[in-house]
Amino acid sequence: MMRLLFFILIFIGSFQVSAQRIVKGKVTDAETGDPIPFASVLLKGTSVGKSTDFEGNFIIESNVSADSLQVSYLGYFSQTKPLTDAREQTINFQLRPSDFELEAFVFEAGENPAFEIIRRAVAKKKEFDKRNLEAYETKNYTKIEIDIDQVSESFTQRKAVQKVTNVLDSIKQLTNDEGEKILPIFFSETLSKFYFRNNPELKKEIVEKSKVTGVGITDGSTTSQITGSAFQEYNFYKNWLNILEKEFVSPIADGWKGFYDYDLLDSVLIEGDSAYLLQVYPLREQDLAFSGTIWINTKTYALKQVDLTINKEANLNFIERIKIQQVLQPTASGPLIPSKTRVQIKIGQVTPNTAGLLAKFYTSADSVKLNDPQQTSFFNQAVVLRPDFDSGGEEFWKANRQDPLSSEELAVLQMVDTLRKIPVIRFYSEGLKFFATGYLPVGKVDLGPWPGFFNYNDVEGVRLGMGFRTNLKFSNKWLLEGYAAYGLKDERLKFTGSVTRILNRERWTTLSLTSQREIDQVGLEIESLAGNSIFLAASRFGTLRRPYLSTNHRLEFQREIFKGFLLSAGLRTSQFDPLYDFFYLEKDTGEYKSEFHTTEAKVGVRYGRDEIIIINDNERVSFGPSRWPIFELNYTKGFQWLDGDFDYSKLSLYVYQRLNMGMLGVSRYEAEAGKIFGEVPYPLLRNHLGNETLFYTNAAFNTMNFNEFASDQYFSLRYRHFFEGFLLNKIPLIKKLKWRGVANANILFGSVRDANIANAPTEDPDGNMLETFGRLDPAKPYLELGYGIENIFKFFRVDFFHRMTYLDNPGAKPFGVKISAQIIL
């Protein structure tokens, strides 16, 4: 009896030990080091297993006997590791990515069973789209890491790189299981509150705390505005997701059948809810469409999770992979809000001797509050920093992170902090910023811009210049700017000086005073071409067209009245001193005059309903509109006082919009209309911008000559369409080149009143012929049509233009070819 009891106790004890066998670990991507959520972890040879959570962690408790553990996940090679006899053990996995097979499944008859699931999910989109909430707000945590990866042997042998790697003793800590090195260069963490309001749709993020560490990062305030969750928004209930300025079609878009195929893999249990597991395939590998898996609730047909990838075969430059993983949680009102989102963007090597980049973004959201909308005025500024946003120490972040940092991320922080202090790194990072911005920070001032250091043209000969501007270290209320240049041929000093007082940074309000003496060209004024630096530089080298010396003084005021609505007003006096043969007839006396003076008062409004604006140091920076057009309305009044020679008025309206055309690509249009009231010399008319250079610009009519047409009333429309991969993606040989089609259509209506025509004599007082200006027939528009190819060798674009009207004008060319270089994805 005692022996039987003894064996029973041994059996029970062994059962208890077996029942308490615990296997835990983490599954990560071998290339990026990021967690792999939703992976299947199985005791090999059994049906016992678990799926990893969003952080890639798993715990399996079982009494089932097994000698190994297997991990598998779609898009990765499976991996198996042996188990030990220990009651508790930790086994980590690093999986290598594999490619999806797009045609792995063939259905013999009947409809694909996954189609009905997708059809029902699409029908329920409005019910679960968070944009249908009246309002919501969340507390968000965001972290961003940027690494240099694919570090080639030739890259590491460079002297500058060796100086870095010799300092970084900890570089061995940051390798994957294949021993491939990664070099982190940026890491940020942000705690913020995100606000959304519907009707009208408005968004705002208040950054409460931000911690930014990065190579070349000198001002955390600017960076902190773009590292929060406002720029990490991925809503798969939209038909199209804008990522890196490209439009990607959602797997549950209204037109899903034209882009995707699906396969129903399984029905799984996720947090107590049954969900369909579907594999997603793009119909064409070059399309901007996703591959991967999605989970759809079997009862409600709401999205539960997504794990989607844009592969390197897609028509993108430099991008080898974009991966988005997301978990969605239902709100009390029904619509879903992402609780956790992870994004990886892998940028490949441009050449075999360079390195690649890996950018990783993570956002988690909690403390959701619904249907308590803020006032419209609350959304005046899209991103706001708390006054003490950068004051949080390490103890604060340990206590307030929604997710603790991994040991790898802690090593990243240490390495980035070391990197940014190495002299050679500082030299190269400052040099890149100098090239990109035109200015070199030196203490409290920035020196530049470098394009103004040297010029050469027929009027000035060799021109040497230098300028500066103050930065945020000098003041966040005062901005001082200055520039001076001297021409060795004309021996004239040119200068620009300005002082700006920032009266209010939250509701952007400034007052500025500017004085300038500069050489300009009729129709090619610096002020109107400030955003087209390459075209402006090309037009100012060599022979200047109708040059004049401009001396002006400006007083300007601007204020944001409410979200997106900017009011501006100003007073300006200008002196026009021609450097070419120019005369006009004075209205009262009929005398020939060449110089004139103007005094103008100007008022304008600009409205961008969904335009995103951030404050970069002491300037406003626009990220453009996402859906609605931008409007600008300006009225200028010229006075015959304060030495003004003319009495006139100018009225103009400008509209810009970006249009998503779905599978056809993206369009942009710019429409402009204006009218000048009164009699003025032709330099004060609207001198329409032509382009005689070899370079393409969207600011000009590309087959029109300089100074070919001027108007006192006009309407123009410049339309550009980018086909992305449409059409060319379907041509077998061309699609491998990833060329993309573009199209242009530019039309201009204009006219000039007789009084303004009479102001421009065709002969000077001595009877010599004078250049005047060309005029459009009010019934005959100027029209040019263009087509072209961009993304040639990833950088170049060639446009072919046909001039359709005014072919008999002197110097008119019916056909033109323009080239440009651009870095686009």
Coordinates of C-alpha atoms in Angstrom, one line a residue, residues 113-545:
P113 CA -14.2 32.7 -50.5
A114 CA -12.1 35.7 -49.3
F115 CA -14.0 38.0 -51.7
E116 CA -17.2 37.9 -49.7
I117 CA -15.3 38.7 -46.5
I118 CA -13.7 41.7 -48.2
R119 CA -17.0 42.8 -49.7
R120 CA -18.6 42.8 -46.3
A121 CA -15.7 44.6 -44.7
V122 CA -15.8 47.3 -47.4
A123 CA -19.6 47.7 -46.9
K124 CA -19.0 48.3 -43.2
K125 CA -16.2 50.9 -43.7
K126 CA -18.3 53.9 -42.7
E127 CA -19.3 52.2 -39.5
F128 CA -15.7 51.7 -38.3
D129 CA -13.9 54.7 -39.8
K130 CA -12.7 56.9 -37.0
R131 CA -13.2 60.0 -39.2
N132 CA -17.0 59.5 -38.6
L133 CA -16.6 60.3 -34.9
E134 CA -17.8 63.8 -33.9
A135 CA -14.5 64.2 -32.1
Y136 CA -11.8 62.2 -30.3
E137 CA -8.6 62.7 -28.4
T138 CA -5.9 60.3 -27.4
K139 CA -2.7 60.3 -25.4
N140 CA 0.1 59.1 -27.6
Y141 CA 3.7 57.9 -27.2
T142 CA 5.9 57.9 -30.4
K143 CA 9.4 56.8 -30.9
I144 CA 11.5 57.1 -34.0
E145 CA 14.9 55.4 -34.8
I146 CA 17.0 55.9 -37.9
D147 CA 19.9 53.6 -38.6
I148 CA 22.6 53.3 -41.3
D149 CA 22.5 49.7 -42.4
Q150 CA 23.9 47.6 -45.3
V151 CA 27.3 48.9 -44.4
S152 CA 29.6 47.6 -47.1
E153 CA 33.2 46.6 -46.5
S154 CA 34.4 49.4 -48.9
F155 CA 32.2 51.9 -47.0
T156 CA 33.8 51.0 -43.6
Q157 CA 37.3 51.3 -45.1
R158 CA 36.9 55.0 -45.8
K159 CA 39.0 57.1 -43.6
A160 CA 36.1 59.2 -42.3
V161 CA 34.1 56.1 -41.4
Q162 CA 37.1 54.5 -39.7
K163 CA 37.4 57.6 -37.5
V164 CA 33.9 56.9 -36.4
T165 CA 34.0 53.2 -35.9
N166 CA 37.2 53.4 -33.9
V167 CA 35.5 55.6 -31.4
L168 CA 32.4 53.4 -31.1
D169 CA 33.5 50.5 -29.0
S170 CA 29.8 49.5 -28.5
I171 CA 29.2 49.0 -32.3
K172 CA 29.3 45.2 -31.8
Q173 CA 26.2 45.4 -29.6
L174 CA 24.2 46.5 -32.6
T175 CA 24.3 43.6 -35.0
N176 CA 21.8 41.1 -36.1
D177 CA 22.3 37.3 -35.7
E178 CA 24.2 37.2 -39.0
G179 CA 26.7 39.7 -37.7
E180 CA 25.6 42.6 -40.0
K181 CA 26.3 45.9 -38.4
I182 CA 23.9 48.8 -38.1
L183 CA 24.9 52.3 -37.1
P184 CA 22.1 54.4 -35.4
I185 CA 22.1 58.1 -36.1
F186 CA 18.8 59.3 -34.7
F187 CA 16.4 58.5 -31.9
S188 CA 13.4 60.4 -30.5
E189 CA 10.6 59.9 -28.1
T190 CA 7.5 62.1 -27.8
L191 CA 4.6 62.2 -25.4
S192 CA 1.6 64.1 -26.8
K193 CA -2.1 64.6 -26.9
F194 CA -3.8 64.3 -30.3
Y195 CA -7.1 66.0 -31.0
F196 CA -9.5 65.4 -33.9
R197 CA -12.7 67.2 -34.8
N198 CA -15.2 66.5 -37.6
N199 CA -17.3 69.0 -39.6
P200 CA -15.0 70.7 -40.4
E201 CA -12.3 68.1 -40.2
L202 CA -9.5 69.5 -38.0
K203 CA -6.5 68.0 -36.2
K204 CA -4.0 69.2 -33.6
E205 CA -1.2 67.7 -31.6
I206 CA 0.1 69.2 -28.3
V207 CA 3.6 67.9 -27.6
E208 CA 3.9 67.6 -23.9
K209 CA 7.4 66.1 -23.7
S210 CA 10.0 65.4 -26.4
K211 CA 13.5 63.9 -26.3
V212 CA 15.5 64.1 -29.5
T213 CA 19.0 62.8 -30.0
G214 CA 20.5 62.8 -33.5
V215 CA 23.5 63.4 -35.6
G216 CA 23.3 67.0 -36.9
I217 CA 20.3 67.9 -34.8
T218 CA 20.9 71.3 -33.3
D219 CA 17.4 72.5 -32.6
G220 CA 15.0 70.2 -30.9
S221 CA 12.0 72.5 -31.2
T222 CA 11.7 72.1 -35.0
T223 CA 12.4 68.4 -35.0
S224 CA 10.0 67.7 -32.1
Q225 CA 7.1 69.1 -34.2
I226 CA 7.5 66.5 -36.8
T227 CA 8.4 63.4 -34.7
G228 CA 5.1 63.2 -32.9
S229 CA 2.0 61.2 -33.9
A230 CA 0.5 63.8 -36.2
F231 CA 2.8 62.7 -39.0
Q232 CA 2.5 59.0 -38.3
E233 CA -1.2 58.6 -39.1
Y234 CA -2.2 55.4 -41.1
N235 CA -5.9 54.8 -41.6
F236 CA -6.7 51.8 -43.7
Y237 CA -10.3 52.8 -43.8
K238 CA -9.3 55.4 -46.3
N239 CA -9.2 54.3 -49.9
W240 CA -5.7 55.7 -50.3
L241 CA -3.0 56.2 -47.7
N242 CA -0.5 58.9 -48.2
I243 CA 3.0 57.7 -47.3
L244 CA 6.1 59.6 -48.2
E245 CA 4.0 61.8 -50.6
K246 CA 2.9 58.7 -52.5
E247 CA -0.6 57.3 -52.6
F248 CA -1.0 53.6 -51.6
V249 CA -4.3 51.8 -52.1
S250 CA -5.8 50.2 -49.0
P251 CA -6.6 46.4 -49.1
I252 CA -10.2 47.4 -48.2
A253 CA -10.5 50.3 -50.6
D254 CA -13.8 50.7 -52.5
G255 CA -12.1 49.5 -55.7
W256 CA -10.2 46.6 -54.1
K257 CA -10.9 44.1 -56.9
G258 CA -8.9 46.2 -59.4
F259 CA -5.8 46.0 -57.2
Y260 CA -5.8 42.9 -55.0
D261 CA -6.2 39.2 -54.8
Y262 CA -6.8 37.5 -51.5
D263 CA -6.6 34.1 -49.8
L264 CA -8.5 33.0 -46.7
L265 CA -5.9 31.2 -44.6
D266 CA -7.6 30.5 -41.3
S267 CA -10.0 31.6 -38.6
V268 CA -8.1 32.5 -35.4
L269 CA -8.9 33.8 -31.9
I270 CA -7.5 37.2 -31.0
E271 CA -8.2 38.7 -27.6
G272 CA -11.4 36.7 -27.3
D273 CA -12.7 37.7 -30.8
S274 CA -12.8 35.3 -33.7
A275 CA -11.1 36.7 -36.8
Y276 CA -10.6 35.7 -40.4
L277 CA -6.9 35.6 -41.4
L278 CA -6.5 36.7 -45.0
Q279 CA -3.4 36.9 -47.1
V280 CA -3.3 39.9 -49.4
Y281 CA -1.6 40.1 -52.8
P282 CA -1.2 43.0 -55.3
L283 CA -2.5 42.0 -58.8
R284 CA 0.5 43.8 -60.3
E285 CA 3.8 43.8 -58.4
Q286 CA 4.7 47.3 -59.6
D287 CA 1.5 48.9 -58.2
L288 CA 1.6 50.9 -55.0
A289 CA -0.3 48.2 -53.2
F290 CA 0.4 46.0 -50.1
S291 CA 1.3 42.4 -49.6
G292 CA 0.8 40.7 -46.3
T293 CA -1.9 39.7 -43.9
I294 CA -5.0 41.2 -42.4
W295 CA -7.4 40.0 -39.7
I296 CA -11.1 40.8 -40.0
N297 CA -13.6 40.1 -37.2
T298 CA -15.9 37.2 -38.1
K299 CA -19.0 38.9 -36.6
T300 CA -18.6 42.6 -37.2
Y301 CA -16.2 42.5 -40.3
A302 CA -14.1 45.2 -38.6
L303 CA -10.3 45.2 -39.0
K304 CA -8.6 43.7 -36.0
Q305 CA -4.9 43.8 -37.1
V306 CA -2.8 44.4 -40.2
D307 CA 0.7 43.4 -41.1
L308 CA 1.4 44.7 -44.6
T309 CA 4.4 45.4 -46.7
I310 CA 5.3 47.3 -49.9
N311 CA 8.0 45.3 -51.5
K312 CA 10.9 46.6 -53.6
E313 CA 9.2 45.5 -56.9
A314 CA 6.8 48.4 -56.4
N315 CA 7.4 51.5 -58.5
L316 CA 9.4 53.3 -55.9
N317 CA 12.9 54.8 -55.9
F318 CA 15.4 53.8 -53.2
I319 CA 12.8 52.1 -51.1
E320 CA 13.4 48.4 -50.6
R321 CA 10.5 47.9 -48.2
I322 CA 7.7 49.7 -46.3
K323 CA 6.2 47.6 -43.6
I324 CA 3.2 48.7 -41.5
Q325 CA 1.9 46.7 -38.5
Q326 CA -1.2 47.9 -36.6
V327 CA -3.6 46.8 -33.9
L328 CA -7.0 48.5 -33.9
Q329 CA -9.3 48.8 -30.9
P330 CA -13.1 49.6 -31.0
T331 CA -14.4 52.7 -29.3
A332 CA -17.6 52.9 -27.3
S333 CA -19.2 54.6 -30.4
G334 CA -18.1 51.8 -32.7
P335 CA -15.3 53.3 -34.9
L336 CA -11.8 51.9 -34.5
I337 CA -8.7 53.7 -33.3
P338 CA -5.2 52.2 -33.8
S339 CA -3.8 51.4 -30.4
K340 CA -0.4 50.4 -31.7
T341 CA 1.3 51.1 -35.0
R342 CA 4.8 50.2 -36.1
V343 CA 6.3 51.3 -39.5
Q344 CA 9.6 50.3 -41.0
I345 CA 11.0 52.1 -44.1
K346 CA 14.1 50.5 -45.6
I347 CA 16.1 52.6 -48.0
G348 CA 18.6 50.7 -50.2
Q349 CA 22.1 51.4 -51.2
V350 CA 22.3 54.0 -54.1
T351 CA 25.5 52.4 -55.2
P352 CA 27.3 49.2 -53.9
N353 CA 29.9 51.4 -52.2
T354 CA 27.4 53.3 -50.1
A355 CA 25.2 52.4 -47.2
G356 CA 21.5 52.1 -46.8
L357 CA 19.1 53.6 -44.2
L358 CA 16.5 52.1 -42.0
A359 CA 13.8 54.2 -40.4
K360 CA 11.6 52.8 -37.7
F361 CA 8.5 54.5 -36.3
Y362 CA 6.3 53.3 -33.4
T363 CA 3.2 54.9 -32.0
S364 CA 0.9 53.8 -29.2
A365 CA -2.3 55.5 -28.1
D366 CA -4.4 55.2 -25.0
S367 CA -6.7 57.3 -22.7
V368 CA -9.2 57.7 -25.6
K369 CA -11.8 60.4 -25.1
L370 CA -14.8 60.6 -27.5
N371 CA -17.2 63.2 -28.7
D372 CA -16.1 66.2 -26.8
P373 CA -15.1 68.6 -29.6
Q374 CA -12.8 71.5 -29.0
Q375 CA -13.6 75.0 -30.4
T376 CA -12.5 75.7 -33.9
S377 CA -10.0 78.3 -32.7
F378 CA -8.3 75.6 -30.6
F379 CA -7.0 74.1 -33.9
N380 CA -5.3 77.3 -35.2
Q381 CA -1.8 75.7 -35.0
A382 CA -1.5 72.1 -36.1
V383 CA 1.4 71.3 -33.8
V384 CA 2.1 73.0 -30.5
L385 CA 5.0 72.5 -28.1
R386 CA 4.5 72.9 -24.3
P387 CA 6.9 75.5 -22.9
D388 CA 8.8 72.8 -21.0
F389 CA 8.6 70.2 -23.7
D390 CA 12.3 69.3 -23.5
S391 CA 12.7 69.3 -19.7
G392 CA 12.0 65.6 -19.0
G393 CA 14.9 63.7 -17.6
E394 CA 15.5 60.0 -17.7
E395 CA 13.5 59.3 -14.6
F396 CA 10.5 61.0 -16.1
W397 CA 10.7 58.9 -19.3
K398 CA 11.1 55.7 -17.3
A399 CA 7.9 56.5 -15.5
N400 CA 5.9 57.8 -18.4
R401 CA 6.7 55.6 -21.4
Q402 CA 3.8 53.5 -22.4
D403 CA 6.3 50.8 -23.4
P404 CA 9.8 50.4 -21.9
L405 CA 12.8 50.6 -24.1
S406 CA 14.5 47.4 -25.1
S407 CA 18.2 46.8 -24.3
E408 CA 18.9 47.4 -28.0
E409 CA 17.2 50.8 -27.9
L410 CA 19.1 51.8 -24.9
A411 CA 22.3 50.9 -26.7
V412 CA 21.0 53.0 -29.7
L413 CA 20.6 56.0 -27.4
Q414 CA 24.1 55.7 -26.1
M415 CA 25.6 55.3 -29.5
V416 CA 23.8 58.2 -31.1
D417 CA 24.8 60.5 -28.2
T418 CA 28.5 59.4 -28.8
L419 CA 28.2 59.8 -32.6
R420 CA 27.0 63.4 -32.5
K421 CA 30.1 64.5 -30.5
I422 CA 32.6 63.1 -32.9
P423 CA 34.3 66.0 -34.9
V424 CA 34.2 64.3 -38.3
I425 CA 30.5 63.5 -37.9
R426 CA 29.7 67.1 -36.9
F427 CA 31.7 68.3 -40.0
Y428 CA 29.8 66.2 -42.5
S429 CA 26.3 66.7 -40.9
E430 CA 26.8 70.5 -40.8
G431 CA 28.1 70.4 -44.4
L432 CA 25.0 68.6 -45.6
K433 CA 22.7 71.0 -43.8
F434 CA 24.6 73.9 -45.3
F435 CA 24.1 72.5 -48.8
A436 CA 20.4 71.8 -48.3
T437 CA 19.4 75.0 -46.6
G438 CA 21.9 77.4 -48.0
Y439 CA 23.0 78.6 -44.6
L440 CA 25.7 77.6 -42.2
P441 CA 25.0 78.0 -38.4
V442 CA 27.7 79.9 -36.5
G443 CA 26.6 80.6 -33.0
K444 CA 23.6 82.9 -33.0
V445 CA 23.7 83.7 -36.7
D446 CA 23.5 81.6 -40.0
L447 CA 25.8 82.6 -42.8
G448 CA 24.6 82.4 -46.4
P449 CA 22.9 81.7 -48.7
W450 CA 25.7 79.9 -50.6
P451 CA 24.0 80.4 -54.1
G452 CA 24.5 84.1 -53.6
F453 CA 28.2 83.9 -52.9
F454 CA 29.2 84.0 -56.6
N455 CA 27.4 84.9 -59.9
Y456 CA 28.4 86.0 -63.3
N457 CA 26.4 88.0 -65.9
D458 CA 26.8 90.6 -68.6
V459 CA 25.7 93.5 -66.4
E460 CA 27.7 92.8 -63.2
G461 CA 30.5 90.7 -64.5
V462 CA 31.8 88.7 -61.6
R463 CA 29.5 89.2 -58.6
L464 CA 30.6 88.4 -55.0
G465 CA 28.2 88.3 -52.1
M466 CA 27.7 87.3 -48.5
G467 CA 24.7 87.3 -46.1
F468 CA 23.5 86.3 -42.7
R469 CA 20.3 85.8 -40.6
T470 CA 19.8 85.4 -36.9
N471 CA 18.5 82.1 -35.5
L472 CA 16.5 80.9 -32.5
K473 CA 19.6 81.1 -30.3
F474 CA 19.6 84.9 -30.9
S475 CA 15.9 85.4 -30.2
N476 CA 12.5 83.8 -30.7
K477 CA 11.0 87.3 -31.1
W478 CA 13.4 89.1 -33.4
L479 CA 14.7 88.0 -36.8
L480 CA 17.5 90.0 -38.5
E481 CA 18.6 89.4 -42.0
G482 CA 21.2 91.0 -44.2
Y483 CA 22.9 90.4 -47.6
A484 CA 25.4 92.5 -49.6
A485 CA 26.9 91.9 -53.1
Y486 CA 29.3 93.8 -55.4
G487 CA 29.7 93.6 -59.1
L488 CA 33.2 94.0 -60.4
K489 CA 32.0 95.2 -63.8
D490 CA 29.2 97.6 -62.9
E491 CA 30.9 98.6 -59.6
R492 CA 27.6 98.8 -57.8
L493 CA 26.8 97.7 -54.3
K494 CA 23.6 95.7 -53.9
F495 CA 22.1 94.9 -50.5
T496 CA 19.1 93.6 -48.6
G497 CA 18.4 94.2 -44.9
S498 CA 15.3 93.3 -42.9
V499 CA 14.1 93.2 -39.3
T500 CA 11.1 91.1 -38.2
R501 CA 9.3 91.2 -34.9
I502 CA 7.4 88.1 -34.1
L503 CA 4.4 89.3 -32.0
N504 CA 2.7 86.0 -31.5
R505 CA 4.0 82.5 -32.3
E506 CA 0.8 80.6 -31.5
R507 CA -1.5 82.7 -33.7
W508 CA 1.3 83.6 -36.1
T509 CA 1.7 87.4 -36.1
T510 CA 4.7 89.3 -37.5
L511 CA 5.7 92.8 -38.4
S512 CA 8.7 93.4 -40.7
L513 CA 10.6 96.2 -42.3
T514 CA 12.8 95.6 -45.4
S515 CA 15.1 97.8 -47.4
Q516 CA 16.6 96.5 -50.7
R517 CA 18.7 97.6 -53.7
E518 CA 19.1 94.9 -56.3
I519 CA 19.3 94.1 -60.0
D520 CA 16.2 92.5 -61.3
Q521 CA 14.7 91.6 -64.7
V522 CA 11.3 92.4 -66.0
G523 CA 9.1 89.3 -65.6
L524 CA 11.9 87.5 -63.7
E525 CA 11.8 89.3 -60.4
I526 CA 13.5 87.7 -57.5
E527 CA 10.5 88.1 -55.2
S528 CA 8.2 86.0 -57.6
L529 CA 10.8 83.3 -58.1
A530 CA 12.0 82.8 -54.5
G531 CA 10.7 79.2 -54.5
N532 CA 12.4 78.2 -57.8
S533 CA 16.1 78.5 -56.9
I534 CA 17.5 76.5 -59.8
F535 CA 15.5 78.3 -62.4
L536 CA 16.3 81.7 -60.8
A537 CA 20.0 80.9 -60.7
A538 CA 20.0 79.8 -64.3
S539 CA 18.2 82.9 -65.5
R540 CA 20.6 85.2 -63.6
F541 CA 23.7 83.8 -65.1
G542 CA 24.9 84.9 -68.6
T543 CA 22.8 87.6 -70.4
L544 CA 20.2 89.4 -68.2
R545 CA 16.9 90.1 -70.0

